[in-house]
PDB file of C-alpha atoms in Angstrom:
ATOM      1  CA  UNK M   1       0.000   0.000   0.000  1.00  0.00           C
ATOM      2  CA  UNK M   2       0.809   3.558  -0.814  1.00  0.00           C
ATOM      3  CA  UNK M   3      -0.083   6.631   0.022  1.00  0.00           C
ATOM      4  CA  UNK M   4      -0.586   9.875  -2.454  1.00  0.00           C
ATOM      5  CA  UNK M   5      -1.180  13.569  -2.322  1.00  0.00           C
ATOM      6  CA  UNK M   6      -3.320  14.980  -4.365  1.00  0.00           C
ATOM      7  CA  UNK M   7      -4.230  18.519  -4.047  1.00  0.00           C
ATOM      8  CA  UNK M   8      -7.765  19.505  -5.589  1.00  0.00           C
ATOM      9  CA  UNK M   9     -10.110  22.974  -6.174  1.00  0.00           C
ATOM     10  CA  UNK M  10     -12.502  23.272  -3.365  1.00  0.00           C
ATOM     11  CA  UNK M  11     -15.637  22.749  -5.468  1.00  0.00           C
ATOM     12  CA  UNK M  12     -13.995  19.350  -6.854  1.00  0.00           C
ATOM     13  CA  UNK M  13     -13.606  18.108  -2.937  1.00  0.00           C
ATOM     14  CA  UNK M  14     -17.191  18.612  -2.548  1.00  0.00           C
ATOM     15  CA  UNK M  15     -17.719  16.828  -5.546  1.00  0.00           C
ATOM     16  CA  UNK M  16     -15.528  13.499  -4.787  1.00  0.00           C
ATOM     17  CA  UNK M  17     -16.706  14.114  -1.409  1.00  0.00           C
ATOM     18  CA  UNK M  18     -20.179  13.404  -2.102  1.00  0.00           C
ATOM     19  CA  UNK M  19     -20.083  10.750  -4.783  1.00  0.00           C
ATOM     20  CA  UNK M  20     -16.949   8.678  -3.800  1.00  0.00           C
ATOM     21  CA  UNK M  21     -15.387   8.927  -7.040  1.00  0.00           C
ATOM     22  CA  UNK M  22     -12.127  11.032  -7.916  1.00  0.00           C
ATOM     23  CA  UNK M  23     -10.789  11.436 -11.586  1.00  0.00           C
ATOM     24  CA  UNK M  24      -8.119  12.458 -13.580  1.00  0.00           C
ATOM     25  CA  UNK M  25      -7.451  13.731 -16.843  1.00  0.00           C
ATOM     26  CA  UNK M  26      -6.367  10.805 -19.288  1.00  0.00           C
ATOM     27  CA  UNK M  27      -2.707  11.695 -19.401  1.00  0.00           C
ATOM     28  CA  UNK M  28      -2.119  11.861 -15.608  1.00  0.00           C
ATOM     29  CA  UNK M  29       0.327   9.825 -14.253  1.00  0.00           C
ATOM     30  CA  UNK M  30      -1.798   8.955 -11.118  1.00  0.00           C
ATOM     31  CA  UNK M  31      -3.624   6.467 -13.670  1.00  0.00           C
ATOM     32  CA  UNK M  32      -0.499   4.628 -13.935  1.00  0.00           C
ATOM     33  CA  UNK M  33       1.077   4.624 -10.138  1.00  0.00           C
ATOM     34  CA  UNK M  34      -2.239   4.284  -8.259  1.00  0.00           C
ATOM     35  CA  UNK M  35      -3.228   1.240  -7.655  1.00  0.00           C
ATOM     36  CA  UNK M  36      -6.078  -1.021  -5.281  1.00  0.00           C
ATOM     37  CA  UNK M  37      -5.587  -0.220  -1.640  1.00  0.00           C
ATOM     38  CA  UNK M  38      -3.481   2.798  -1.961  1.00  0.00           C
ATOM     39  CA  UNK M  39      -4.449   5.693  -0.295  1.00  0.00           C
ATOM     40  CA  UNK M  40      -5.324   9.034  -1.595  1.00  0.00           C
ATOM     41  CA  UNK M  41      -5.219  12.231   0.555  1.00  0.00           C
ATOM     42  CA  UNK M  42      -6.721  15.328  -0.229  1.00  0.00           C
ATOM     43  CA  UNK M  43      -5.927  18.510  -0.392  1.00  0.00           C
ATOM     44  CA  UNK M  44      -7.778  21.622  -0.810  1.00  0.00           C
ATOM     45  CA  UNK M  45      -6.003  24.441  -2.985  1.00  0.00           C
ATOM     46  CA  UNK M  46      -5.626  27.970  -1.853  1.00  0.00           C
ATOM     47  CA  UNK M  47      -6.279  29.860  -4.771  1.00  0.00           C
ATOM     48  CA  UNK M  48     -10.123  30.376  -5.268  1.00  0.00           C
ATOM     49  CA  UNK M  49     -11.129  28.378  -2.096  1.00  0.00           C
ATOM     50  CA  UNK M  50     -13.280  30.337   0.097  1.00  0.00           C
ATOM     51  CA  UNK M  51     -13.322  28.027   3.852  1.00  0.00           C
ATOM     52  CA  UNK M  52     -11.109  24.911   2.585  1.00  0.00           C
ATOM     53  CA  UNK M  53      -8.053  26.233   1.075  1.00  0.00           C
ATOM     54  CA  UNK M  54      -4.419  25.035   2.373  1.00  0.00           C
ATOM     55  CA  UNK M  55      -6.248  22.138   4.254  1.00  0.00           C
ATOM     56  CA  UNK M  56      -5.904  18.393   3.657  1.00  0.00           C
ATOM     57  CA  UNK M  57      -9.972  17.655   3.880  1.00  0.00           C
ATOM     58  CA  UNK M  58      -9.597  13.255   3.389  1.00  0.00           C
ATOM     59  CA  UNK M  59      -8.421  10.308   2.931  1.00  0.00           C
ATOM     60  CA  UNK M  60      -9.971   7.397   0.617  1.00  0.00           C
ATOM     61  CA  UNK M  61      -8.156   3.758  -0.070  1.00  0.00           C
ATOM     62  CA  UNK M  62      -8.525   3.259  -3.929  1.00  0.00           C
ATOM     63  CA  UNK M  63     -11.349   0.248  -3.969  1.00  0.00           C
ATOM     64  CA  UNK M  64     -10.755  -0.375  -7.772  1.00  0.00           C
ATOM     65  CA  UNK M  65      -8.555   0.268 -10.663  1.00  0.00           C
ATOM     66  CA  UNK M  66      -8.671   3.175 -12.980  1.00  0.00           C
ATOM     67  CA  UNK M  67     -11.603   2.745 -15.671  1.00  0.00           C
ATOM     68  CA  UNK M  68     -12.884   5.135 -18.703  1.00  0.00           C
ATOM     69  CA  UNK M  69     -15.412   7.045 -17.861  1.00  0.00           C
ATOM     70  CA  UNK M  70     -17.172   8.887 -21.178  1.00  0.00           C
ATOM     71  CA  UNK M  71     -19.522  11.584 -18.979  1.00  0.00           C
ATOM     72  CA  UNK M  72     -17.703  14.587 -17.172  1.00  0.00           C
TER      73      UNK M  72
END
């Protein structure tokens, strides 16, 4: 198991916050290091955050591997 930072806008915490799901662009690297059972932590940008910024808001243990996904 490993454990990896990722640092993410405010409004996209809320949004992996609420549906349990965090992606990443196709050409991101995480796609290709993270794997089952690692952790991710998160945290919360600064710049354009208005109560989260400069925090780390969570941690989630990967329960699957990195699919497609077609919607946004």
């Amino acid at each position: 198991m490993k454990c990896w930072l990722f640092s993410v806008t405010e409004e996209n915490w809320f949004t992996i916050k609420s549906n349990n799901v965090f992606g990443v662009p196709e050409d991101s690297r995480a796609k290709d290091t993270v794997n089952l059972g690692d952790v991710m932590i998160f945290y919360v940008k600064k710049k354009g955050a208005k109560s989260l910024g400069g925090m780390i808001v969570g941690a989630y243990k990967a329960s699957s591997t990195w699919y497609r996904e077609e919607k946004p």
